[in-house]
Amino acid sequence: MAAGTSDSGFMNKIIERLKGLREDGPNKSDPAQNRVRFSIWYFIAAMLVLVWFQSYSGGQQTEKISYSDFKQWAREGKVEDLTVGPEQIIGTVKGEEGKPARQFITVRIEDPELVGQLEQKGIKFSGYFENKWLGAVVSWMLPLGLFVFIWFFLMKRMSGGAQGVLSLGKARVKVYGEKDVKVTFEDVAGIDEAKGELEEVVQFLKEPEKSQRLGGRIPKGVLLVGAPGTGKTLLAKAVAGEAGVMFFSMSGSEFVEMIVGVGAARIRDLFRQAREHAPCIIFLDEMDALGKARGLNPMGGHDEREQTLNQLLVEMDGFDPRAGVIILAATNRPDILDPALLRPGRFDRHVAIDKPDIRGREAILKIHAKDVALSSDVDLKKIAAMTPGFVGADLANLINEAALIAARRGADEVNMAHFQEAADRIIGGLEKKNRVMSPKEKEIVAYHESGHALVAMLLPGTDPVSKISIIPRGIAALGYTQQLPTEDRYLMTRNELLDRLQVLLGGRVAEEVIFDDISTGAQNDLQRASDIARTMVMEYGMSERLGLLTYTHTPQSRYLDLGLGSNEREYSERTAQDIDEEKSRIMDEAHQKVLLKLKNYRDRLEKLAKILLENETIEGDELKTFAEEIRVRASAVSDGP
Ligand code: ADP
Ligand code: MG
Ligand code: ZN
């Protein structure tokens, strides 16, 4: 066909280009890069072929004309030959003076007279069967083939890469598998409670058979929960060091990779290696990066993390703790962990690592000051006293900073002034992060917590107070009063609820009694107290005035907080007023009772707050003795006339 001529020239150019490429291909120095470049040229060539094909079949030289023009030409005898297709007619017009023969195309219209007219003018015409198969090949099989080709090309590159990453995963575990861990419990201070709880794990790792014979339940997974820098990683390592076993450690962020499947492969590999080296410890640091609750991601699922997490769950389930492998994990956000991780048989044991109190800080300072030349005026106790809220990492940093300052001043020993300067500097940094309390705030918190504790001690029905602390824990709480058992109860009586209400109000009322002023620190307490009052009236039928009717119909909403049905109200305006009045009455009565108690025991409140300000925490025997005194005095009062 006439149209082919210029196209084939174009095609030749491409072929030449390709030939040229193939020729200079092997001369390139880097074979790997060469291969990639070569493949990309394949791709470009394929694209050009496609473009050429389209222009060929579309026919750039072909003139589109209307059917009436075509009839006109046919009548005038200008048409040379015709090919009649099912939908179109392609033909050639005779060349006129100066003009070469041209191709034209027109749409086919149902025209019974056409054949007669063509025969009359002596125009050659032919038809063809539409080759559907060929059409399909051209119009979509070819692009499809192209995509398959690209996909294949990418997959080949990916699989090559993934293999590299997989072996990298192996290598990383090997690097992190430490054989002779030098860290022991002696290097960890100020978190004795957590240390005590992990003692059992050490015992088990040291003598697995003995522990099993005695029938002790062996923990499978232990979750260390604590603020950053409190020594979670250090403690996990110390467990391995104490027990003299291998320490396999990986950080949650290392599992979350860009390439799907790698994290899961690493988990598998980690567990396989650990099993080979049992007894040993697997330590998963920064668990929150990996164990974030599925479905918490606002951007939709994170396939990779989910896969990795699932793999971890599978490995943990298929694990026999008697094999001698114990899994430790650390997190500072236990609240966002996937509940599946916390189920029995997984990380069902939690060890809380609190920020150290004044005595703990002194002990930590002592450890880190060992290798530093201290001047005789340095009093670690004093330094501990001026660094409330510091965690182990901050204290290690403090010593380091003080030593640097001393070196800069050209001193031979680190003295108190150096420490003071270092502390000021670090506190400045921490203040920006809102992690340091002023002395006034500390005093308020001390009285607040003492108020909670004292009210609890005065109410015989409540759980005993096990620890009071004014060291900030977590994000919101400035201090805390711990009552054991802390788990939720299945049933609570009305009196127990009222007692709990009083304990919650204790903090706020203590501020009222002592300072004649109140702070914002009680907001969470008041919210919980209001919740109790509200549910007593609206859900538990514990108000005589409103009787046994309940006024909410979404029992689930208390846990899931879906906000469902909260807009619907199935009671009258008057009942609503009654409910409000009853809630207020319950709160007011509790308030009055607490006020009376704390006024009567003001001296005890002050004593407790004073101890707290001095030591920052009270627990154990000291607390028991205190509570006992209160109980004796309280019963003497109530037995009296
Ligand atoms: P976390 O893992 O809780 O964030 P790390 O264990 O990484 O904290 O602690 C960082 C560093 O701080 C440790 O290497 C250690 O030098 C110091 N440190 C933290 N807590 C303690 C502690 N309780 N006793 C001694 N040193 C500590
Ligand atoms: Mg850590
Ligand atoms: Zn409180």
XYZ file of C-alpha atoms and ligand atoms in Angstrom:
670
model
C 0.000 0.000 0.000
C 1.078 3.545 -0.665
C 0.787 4.477 2.952
C 3.448 1.954 3.918
C 6.360 3.707 2.316
C 7.061 6.501 4.734
C 6.166 4.308 7.704
C 8.644 1.620 6.818
C 11.332 4.290 6.678
C 10.424 5.274 10.189
C 10.496 1.644 11.222
C 13.937 1.211 9.740
C 15.187 4.016 11.889
C 13.948 2.237 14.996
C 15.501 -1.024 13.955
C 18.746 0.759 13.312
C 18.563 2.381 16.721
C 17.946 -0.975 18.364
C 20.792 -2.593 16.467
C 23.073 0.189 17.544
C 22.094 -0.368 21.118
C 22.689 -4.045 20.972
C 26.080 -3.414 19.530
C 27.266 -1.010 22.154
C 25.541 -2.995 24.889
C 28.282 -5.492 25.792
C 30.929 -2.769 25.824
C 29.473 -1.141 28.883
C 31.509 -1.649 32.006
C 28.827 -2.436 34.610
C 26.922 -5.550 33.547
C 24.088 -5.175 36.101
C 23.325 -1.630 35.082
C 23.659 -2.669 31.488
C 20.991 -5.317 31.872
C 18.547 -2.875 33.358
C 19.178 -0.302 30.638
C 18.801 -2.914 27.998
C 15.457 -4.018 29.404
C 14.218 -0.456 29.504
C 15.108 -0.124 25.811
C 13.010 -3.183 25.119
C 10.158 -1.412 26.750
C 10.656 1.758 24.739
C 10.923 -0.241 21.537
C 7.684 -2.009 22.331
C 5.992 1.334 22.881
C 7.243 2.601 19.522
C 6.005 -0.524 17.816
C 2.618 0.114 19.306
C 2.584 3.713 18.124
C 3.637 2.631 14.660
C 0.995 -0.049 14.575
C -1.676 2.443 15.469
C -0.624 4.930 12.875
C -0.414 2.142 10.321
C -3.845 0.740 10.945
C -5.367 4.172 11.506
C -3.743 5.411 8.287
C -2.535 8.988 8.471
C -2.612 9.315 4.654
C -6.185 8.154 4.483
C -8.673 10.909 3.907
C -11.939 10.794 5.749
C -14.814 11.785 3.540
C -18.580 11.812 3.833
C -20.711 9.189 2.154
C -22.314 11.705 -0.155
C -18.863 12.856 -1.338
C -17.977 9.250 -1.983
C -21.144 8.769 -4.068
C -20.341 11.935 -5.949
C -16.821 10.664 -6.767
C -18.183 7.284 -7.739
C -20.679 8.903 -10.050
C -17.907 11.054 -11.560
C -15.827 7.924 -12.104
C -12.954 9.132 -9.926
C -12.857 5.988 -7.774
C -10.429 3.279 -8.774
C -11.139 0.431 -6.393
C -13.037 -0.248 -3.182
C -12.903 -2.535 -0.203
C -16.246 -2.735 1.532
C -16.106 -3.695 5.160
C -18.969 -4.265 7.540
C -18.736 -0.727 8.903
C -16.579 1.208 6.526
C -15.559 1.529 2.950
C -11.940 2.063 2.065
C -11.048 3.005 -1.440
C -8.537 4.701 -3.746
C -9.191 7.823 -5.769
C -7.586 8.015 -9.190
C -4.701 10.412 -9.342
C -5.509 13.691 -11.108
C -3.093 16.018 -12.855
C -0.207 16.567 -10.405
C -1.929 14.744 -7.607
C -1.078 11.133 -6.765
C -3.671 8.527 -6.027
C -5.109 8.942 -2.527
C -6.768 6.596 -0.148
C -10.023 7.519 1.445
C -12.297 6.056 4.017
C -15.955 6.561 4.593
C -18.649 5.109 6.697
C -20.766 2.370 5.196
C -24.425 3.194 4.925
C -27.165 0.701 4.025
C -27.448 1.493 0.328
C -28.905 -1.249 -1.923
C -28.295 0.773 -5.069
C -24.530 1.019 -4.513
C -23.603 -2.300 -6.101
C -25.557 -1.463 -9.260
C -23.901 1.938 -9.514
C -20.419 0.512 -9.017
C -20.921 -2.135 -11.671
C -22.226 0.492 -13.992
C -19.087 2.623 -13.570
C -16.807 -0.429 -13.742
C -15.255 0.127 -10.315
C -13.464 -2.874 -8.837
C -14.845 -3.711 -5.440
C -14.273 -6.398 -2.887
C -15.371 -7.163 0.612
C -13.920 -8.988 3.586
C -15.078 -10.835 6.618
C -14.307 -8.873 9.699
C -11.580 -10.740 11.452
C -12.674 -10.243 15.055
C -9.743 -12.188 16.423
C -7.143 -10.079 14.694
C -8.933 -6.937 15.756
C -8.848 -8.094 19.343
C -5.172 -8.858 19.132
C -4.393 -5.453 17.782
C -6.661 -3.412 19.990
C -6.107 -4.965 23.395
C -4.024 -8.103 23.417
C -0.991 -6.122 22.428
C -1.200 -3.491 25.193
C -2.038 -6.297 27.605
C 1.025 -8.186 26.514
C 3.007 -5.053 27.076
C 1.748 -4.723 30.635
C 2.483 -8.358 31.360
C 5.958 -7.732 30.065
C 6.461 -4.702 32.334
C 5.064 -6.580 35.293
C 7.323 -9.501 34.628
C 10.275 -7.190 34.361
C 9.465 -5.490 37.670
C 8.815 -8.790 39.426
C 12.167 -10.067 38.333
C 13.851 -7.056 39.821
C 11.739 -7.263 43.011
C 12.385 -10.910 43.662
C 16.075 -10.311 43.250
C 15.837 -7.463 45.759
C 13.629 -9.336 48.220
C 16.075 -12.163 48.388
C 18.712 -9.677 49.380
C 16.459 -8.208 52.059
C 15.573 -11.612 53.437
C 19.144 -12.527 53.966
C 19.643 -9.076 55.443
C 16.902 -9.929 57.958
C 18.811 -13.005 58.957
C 22.005 -11.079 59.297
C 20.377 -8.511 61.554
C 19.077 -11.118 63.955
C 22.497 -12.658 64.108
C 24.084 -9.349 64.872
C 21.596 -8.686 67.635
C 21.867 -12.094 69.181
C 24.262 -11.374 72.022
C 26.023 -14.243 73.631
C 27.720 -12.945 76.748
C 25.619 -10.109 78.001
C 27.613 -8.113 80.502
C 24.707 -6.187 81.992
C 23.362 -7.545 85.276
C 20.817 -6.477 87.845
C 23.573 -4.567 89.591
C 23.610 -2.100 86.730
C 19.935 -1.395 87.159
C 18.727 0.660 90.092
C 15.659 2.476 91.276
C 13.172 0.035 89.807
C 13.323 -2.677 92.427
C 9.710 -3.689 92.062
C 10.157 -4.550 88.387
C 13.444 -6.251 89.150
C 11.726 -8.409 91.735
C 9.100 -9.485 89.253
C 11.694 -10.466 86.685
C 13.670 -12.434 89.248
C 11.337 -15.329 88.564
C 12.115 -15.234 84.861
C 15.815 -15.338 85.610
C 15.279 -18.293 87.890
C 13.423 -20.139 85.195
C 16.045 -19.469 82.551
C 18.801 -20.579 84.885
C 17.172 -23.835 85.870
C 14.258 -24.619 83.584
C 13.793 -28.183 84.866
C 13.706 -27.205 88.496
C 11.144 -24.470 87.973
C 8.899 -26.858 86.089
C 9.158 -29.600 88.650
C 7.941 -27.236 91.298
C 4.938 -26.589 89.132
C 5.470 -22.901 88.680
C 3.579 -21.402 85.799
C 6.131 -20.185 83.361
C 5.362 -16.873 81.765
C 5.510 -16.879 78.008
C 5.580 -13.191 77.379
C 6.318 -10.354 79.744
C 5.510 -6.801 78.751
C 7.628 -4.073 80.298
C 5.624 -0.886 80.481
C 7.213 2.433 81.325
C 8.071 5.931 80.188
C 10.991 6.361 77.774
C 14.367 6.185 79.468
C 13.204 4.369 82.592
C 15.466 1.429 81.772
C 13.258 -1.095 79.997
C 15.881 -2.107 77.473
C 18.514 -2.140 80.171
C 16.395 -4.352 82.409
C 15.641 -6.843 79.645
C 19.327 -7.112 78.931
C 20.077 -7.531 82.608
C 17.699 -10.480 82.763
C 19.723 -12.188 80.044
C 22.965 -11.236 81.781
C 21.790 -12.535 85.144
C 20.621 -15.814 83.674
C 23.654 -16.126 81.416
C 21.581 -16.822 78.321
C 21.596 -15.429 74.818
C 19.775 -12.208 74.157
C 17.959 -11.817 70.841
C 16.687 -8.320 70.419
C 14.838 -6.491 67.736
C 13.066 -3.211 67.702
C 9.458 -2.905 66.568
C 10.373 -0.401 63.911
C 12.790 -2.874 62.361
C 9.933 -5.210 61.616
C 7.883 -2.643 59.841
C 9.442 -2.523 56.426
C 8.383 -1.085 53.156
C 8.310 -4.427 51.451
C 5.389 -6.571 52.482
C 6.336 -9.908 53.956
C 9.811 -9.018 55.124
C 8.747 -8.218 58.673
C 6.915 -11.512 58.971
C 9.931 -13.332 57.603
C 12.123 -11.646 60.166
C 9.831 -12.698 62.984
C 9.898 -16.280 61.749
C 13.639 -16.160 61.498
C 14.025 -14.611 64.928
C 11.955 -17.298 66.577
C 13.665 -20.075 64.680
C 17.073 -18.887 65.779
C 15.911 -18.404 69.345
C 14.603 -21.959 69.476
C 17.982 -23.203 68.369
C 19.690 -21.324 71.175
C 17.255 -22.058 74.010
C 17.260 -21.202 76.824
C 17.331 -17.602 75.746
C 15.460 -14.345 75.660
C 13.732 -12.676 72.775
C 13.370 -8.980 73.369
C 10.999 -6.971 71.225
C 11.699 -3.311 71.842
C 9.281 -0.519 70.956
C 6.414 -2.918 70.730
C 3.965 -0.113 69.968
C 5.468 0.383 66.507
C 4.544 -3.170 65.647
C 1.620 -3.964 67.885
C -0.570 -0.943 67.275
C -4.152 -2.109 67.360
C -5.285 -3.231 63.964
C -7.745 -0.803 62.530
C -6.320 2.127 64.484
C -4.629 3.415 61.382
C -6.623 6.316 59.980
C -5.219 5.696 56.520
C -6.789 2.279 56.400
C -5.008 -0.980 57.007
C -1.283 -1.251 57.069
C -0.845 -4.607 55.420
C 2.766 -5.056 56.266
C 2.397 -4.344 59.955
C -0.656 -6.515 60.211
C 1.131 -9.371 58.542
C 4.068 -9.004 60.876
C 1.822 -8.782 63.898
C -0.113 -11.844 62.819
C 3.108 -13.726 62.350
C 4.162 -12.775 65.865
C 0.849 -13.990 67.264
C 1.202 -17.249 65.383
C 4.756 -17.768 66.627
C 3.762 -17.023 70.195
C 0.834 -19.403 70.081
C 2.869 -22.204 68.622
C 5.446 -21.778 71.303
C 5.964 -24.055 74.223
C 7.422 -22.015 77.066
C 9.009 -25.163 78.389
C 11.342 -24.924 75.427
C 13.115 -22.295 77.484
C 12.521 -19.190 75.437
C 10.984 -16.210 77.143
C 9.719 -13.266 75.218
C 10.142 -9.841 76.727
C 8.686 -6.770 75.099
C 8.850 -3.105 75.962
C 6.461 -0.268 75.292
C 5.605 3.155 76.567
C 2.136 3.106 75.064
C 0.402 -0.032 76.343
C -2.943 1.627 75.677
C -2.584 1.446 71.907
C -1.431 -2.163 71.736
C -3.583 -4.640 69.912
C -5.715 -6.477 72.476
C -4.801 -9.761 70.809
C -1.254 -9.290 72.071
C -2.384 -9.026 75.673
C -4.505 -12.152 75.704
C -3.591 -15.062 77.984
C -0.732 -17.086 76.579
C 0.806 -14.032 74.976
C 1.926 -10.940 76.840
C -0.283 -11.650 79.780
C 2.161 -10.490 82.398
C 2.836 -6.797 82.686
C 5.657 -5.269 84.629
C 5.281 -1.567 85.277
C 8.483 0.437 85.401
C 7.874 3.670 87.232
C 9.983 6.742 87.186
C 12.436 6.458 90.073
C 11.746 8.239 93.344
C 14.348 10.192 95.268
C 15.997 7.071 96.681
C 15.935 5.359 93.322
C 17.498 8.362 91.665
C 20.291 8.364 94.187
C 20.978 4.688 93.499
C 21.013 5.257 89.732
C 23.351 8.225 90.151
C 25.639 6.060 92.209
C 25.867 3.496 89.411
C 26.643 6.006 86.723
C 29.023 8.057 88.870
C 31.262 5.047 89.403
C 33.596 5.879 86.541
C 33.633 9.616 87.135
C 36.102 11.398 89.390
C 33.891 13.189 91.889
C 35.038 15.953 94.156
C 34.414 15.433 97.872
C 31.673 18.083 97.973
C 29.405 16.089 95.694
C 26.369 14.785 97.509
C 24.402 12.414 95.293
C 21.451 12.587 97.663
C 21.223 16.330 97.111
C 21.431 15.851 93.366
C 18.646 13.294 93.562
C 16.577 15.816 95.517
C 16.933 18.474 92.865
C 16.010 16.235 89.960
C 12.390 15.211 90.474
C 10.847 13.578 87.420
C 14.219 12.497 85.992
C 14.344 8.974 84.612
C 17.397 6.745 84.449
C 18.415 8.000 81.031
C 18.162 11.629 82.199
C 20.354 10.852 85.204
C 22.971 9.106 83.078
C 22.873 12.148 80.842
C 23.233 14.453 83.858
C 26.439 12.778 84.995
C 27.797 12.852 81.500
C 26.935 16.506 81.063
C 28.492 17.432 84.416
C 31.696 15.618 83.475
C 31.800 17.493 80.162
C 31.292 20.835 81.876
C 34.076 20.012 84.340
C 36.383 19.081 81.482
C 35.589 22.304 79.669
C 36.419 24.311 82.795
C 39.703 22.445 83.063
C 38.791 20.935 86.455
C 40.303 17.678 87.647
C 37.172 16.556 89.427
C 33.492 17.043 88.915
C 32.098 19.195 91.696
C 28.654 20.218 92.878
C 28.630 23.423 90.849
C 29.152 21.417 87.677
C 26.248 19.187 88.593
C 24.080 22.195 89.347
C 24.825 23.664 85.951
C 24.185 20.378 84.164
C 20.919 19.876 86.048
C 19.733 23.391 85.196
C 20.486 22.758 81.582
C 18.638 19.439 81.446
C 15.698 20.731 83.460
C 15.456 23.605 81.004
C 15.104 21.057 78.237
C 12.603 19.000 80.138
C 10.521 22.019 81.101
C 9.966 22.671 77.449
C 8.542 19.180 77.225
C 6.379 19.818 80.292
C 7.984 17.132 82.325
C 9.042 19.045 85.408
C 6.859 20.298 88.240
C 7.479 23.490 90.167
C 7.757 23.182 93.995
C 4.302 24.708 94.404
C 2.775 22.222 91.981
C 4.538 19.435 93.774
C 3.019 20.548 97.058
C -0.468 20.646 95.585
C -0.041 17.182 94.111
C 1.286 15.866 97.434
C -1.808 17.080 99.300
C -4.086 15.936 96.529
C -2.773 12.390 96.574
C -2.673 12.329 100.379
C -6.348 13.290 100.313
C -7.230 10.315 98.108
C -5.188 7.977 100.280
C -6.487 9.238 103.600
C -10.123 8.949 102.547
C -9.452 5.420 101.323
C -7.824 4.520 104.645
C -10.816 5.899 106.527
C -13.285 3.803 104.567
C -12.987 0.205 105.723
C -14.814 -1.145 102.673
C -12.346 0.092 100.107
C -9.302 -1.702 98.761
C -6.177 -1.033 100.810
C -3.859 1.680 99.542
C -0.664 0.046 98.350
C 1.325 2.975 97.070
C 1.170 6.735 96.918
C 3.407 8.637 94.587
C 3.840 12.192 93.407
C 6.052 11.214 90.506
C 4.257 11.851 87.272
C 3.194 8.683 85.591
C 2.029 8.559 82.023
C 0.789 11.573 80.172
C -2.012 12.973 82.297
C -1.529 11.881 85.891
C 0.696 14.103 88.015
C 0.720 11.624 90.849
C -1.208 8.575 91.824
C -2.662 6.639 94.674
C -2.695 2.950 94.023
C -5.244 0.697 95.617
C -4.969 -3.064 95.262
C -6.627 -5.048 93.809
C -6.866 -2.696 90.885
C -8.795 -4.952 88.537
C -12.397 -4.260 87.781
C -14.936 -6.032 89.860
C -17.883 -7.928 88.491
C -20.287 -6.677 91.098
C -20.251 -3.636 93.272
C -22.707 -2.728 95.959
C -24.170 0.701 96.402
C -22.001 1.369 99.426
C -18.874 0.346 97.575
C -19.735 2.731 94.785
C -20.356 5.529 97.262
C -17.032 4.785 98.956
C -15.253 4.888 95.659
C -16.906 8.194 94.938
C -15.558 9.571 98.199
C -12.028 8.384 97.439
C -12.198 10.085 94.064
C -13.297 13.341 95.658
C -10.592 13.074 98.353
C -7.928 14.711 96.202
C -9.935 17.747 95.308
C -11.302 18.215 98.823
C -7.797 18.026 100.303
C -6.796 20.963 98.104
C -9.893 22.790 99.317
C -9.081 22.170 102.985
C -5.387 23.016 102.835
C -5.064 25.730 100.219
C -8.505 27.311 100.303
C -8.160 27.115 96.571
C -8.498 24.395 93.991
C -6.501 23.367 90.961
C -7.286 21.849 87.606
C -5.544 18.612 88.583
C -8.767 16.998 89.767
C -10.496 17.083 86.422
C -10.113 13.383 85.741
C -11.205 12.483 89.275
C -14.320 14.587 88.949
C -15.160 13.074 85.627
C -14.930 9.587 87.043
C -16.907 10.610 90.109
C -19.638 12.081 87.934
C -19.694 8.867 85.934
C -20.297 6.890 89.081
C -23.080 9.196 90.224
C -24.688 9.128 86.797
C -24.602 5.383 86.340
C -25.908 4.846 89.867
C -28.958 6.923 89.063
C -29.490 6.077 85.416
C -28.325 2.511 85.020
C -28.203 0.700 88.315
C -31.498 1.873 89.794
C -29.726 2.928 92.972
C -31.660 6.106 93.570
C -34.809 5.746 95.626
C -36.373 8.800 94.104
C -36.159 7.465 90.569
C -36.785 3.862 91.427
C -35.785 0.827 89.483
C -36.166 2.206 86.004
C -33.048 2.583 83.939
C -32.670 5.554 81.684
C -30.092 4.468 79.187
C -30.479 1.695 76.692
C -26.983 1.325 75.396
C -25.165 -0.916 77.831
C -22.334 -1.325 75.315
C -21.657 2.332 74.973
C -19.921 2.559 78.312
C -17.102 0.415 76.995
C -17.008 1.205 73.349
C -18.049 4.823 73.615
C -19.641 4.725 70.220
C -21.982 7.510 71.164
C -24.865 5.439 69.892
C -28.278 6.232 71.139
C -27.025 8.963 73.435
C -29.136 11.479 71.591
C -32.309 9.580 72.143
C -34.070 10.287 75.353
C -36.872 8.121 76.529
C -37.920 10.171 79.498
C -39.707 13.382 80.182
C -38.323 16.780 80.963
C -39.375 16.315 84.570
C -37.536 13.028 84.892
C -34.478 14.674 83.380
C -34.625 17.281 86.109
C -35.029 14.552 88.723
C -31.995 12.747 87.364
C -29.894 15.888 87.516
C -31.000 16.591 91.051
C -30.284 13.064 92.172
C -26.807 13.120 90.646
C -26.099 16.415 92.386
C -27.409 15.091 95.652
C -25.161 12.034 95.534
C -22.145 14.172 94.730
C -22.962 16.768 97.395
C -23.446 14.188 100.101
C -20.157 12.508 99.224
C -18.467 15.898 99.180
C -19.742 16.791 102.659
C -18.624 13.452 104.081
C -15.140 13.794 102.612
C -14.866 17.371 103.808
C -15.714 16.308 107.341
C -13.215 13.450 107.281
C -10.341 15.519 106.010
C -11.041 18.355 108.438
C -11.034 15.883 111.319
C -7.834 14.280 110.159
C -6.095 17.398 108.953
C -2.982 16.636 111.006
C -2.667 13.223 109.349
C -3.190 14.745 105.942
C -0.368 17.177 106.580
C 1.881 14.428 107.889
C 1.260 12.246 104.854
C 1.866 15.110 102.443
C 5.093 15.964 104.246
C 6.396 12.423 103.884
C 5.445 12.484 100.232
C 7.221 15.757 99.597
C 10.310 14.329 101.190
C 10.379 10.860 99.654
C 8.027 11.224 96.705
C 6.596 7.759 97.256
C 5.200 5.879 100.209
C 4.593 2.164 100.118
C 5.217 -1.064 101.989
C 5.576 -1.110 105.757
C 5.755 2.638 106.106
C 2.362 2.932 104.474
C 0.897 0.012 106.390
C 1.922 1.510 109.732
C 0.386 4.791 108.782
C -2.876 3.166 107.679
C -2.998 1.109 110.860
C -2.718 4.233 113.044
C -5.582 5.819 111.171
C -7.740 2.745 111.530
C -7.165 2.569 115.276
C -8.020 6.226 115.719
C -11.112 5.926 113.502
C -12.518 2.951 115.379
C -11.836 4.695 118.715
C -13.943 7.623 117.520
C -16.837 5.546 116.267
C -16.856 3.318 119.364
C -16.789 6.297 121.658
C -19.789 8.046 123.147
P 14.121 2.617 77.831
O 14.388 1.369 77.085
O 13.147 2.439 78.967
O 13.739 3.776 77.001
P 16.897 2.404 78.348
O 16.960 1.086 79.002
O 17.266 2.449 76.927
O 15.474 3.048 78.548
O 17.792 3.417 79.173
C 18.737 4.243 78.571
C 19.941 4.389 79.453
O 19.630 5.076 80.652
C 20.505 3.072 79.915
O 21.421 2.571 78.999
C 21.161 3.413 81.220
O 22.439 3.928 81.040
C 20.290 4.515 81.761
N 19.280 3.984 82.676
C 17.951 3.995 82.485
N 17.305 3.457 83.524
C 18.249 3.069 84.399
C 18.189 2.425 85.680
N 17.025 2.076 86.231
N 19.340 2.159 86.291
C 20.513 2.511 85.741
N 20.629 3.103 84.544
C 19.520 3.401 83.862
Mg 14.440 1.188 75.036
Zn -6.706 12.727 91.928
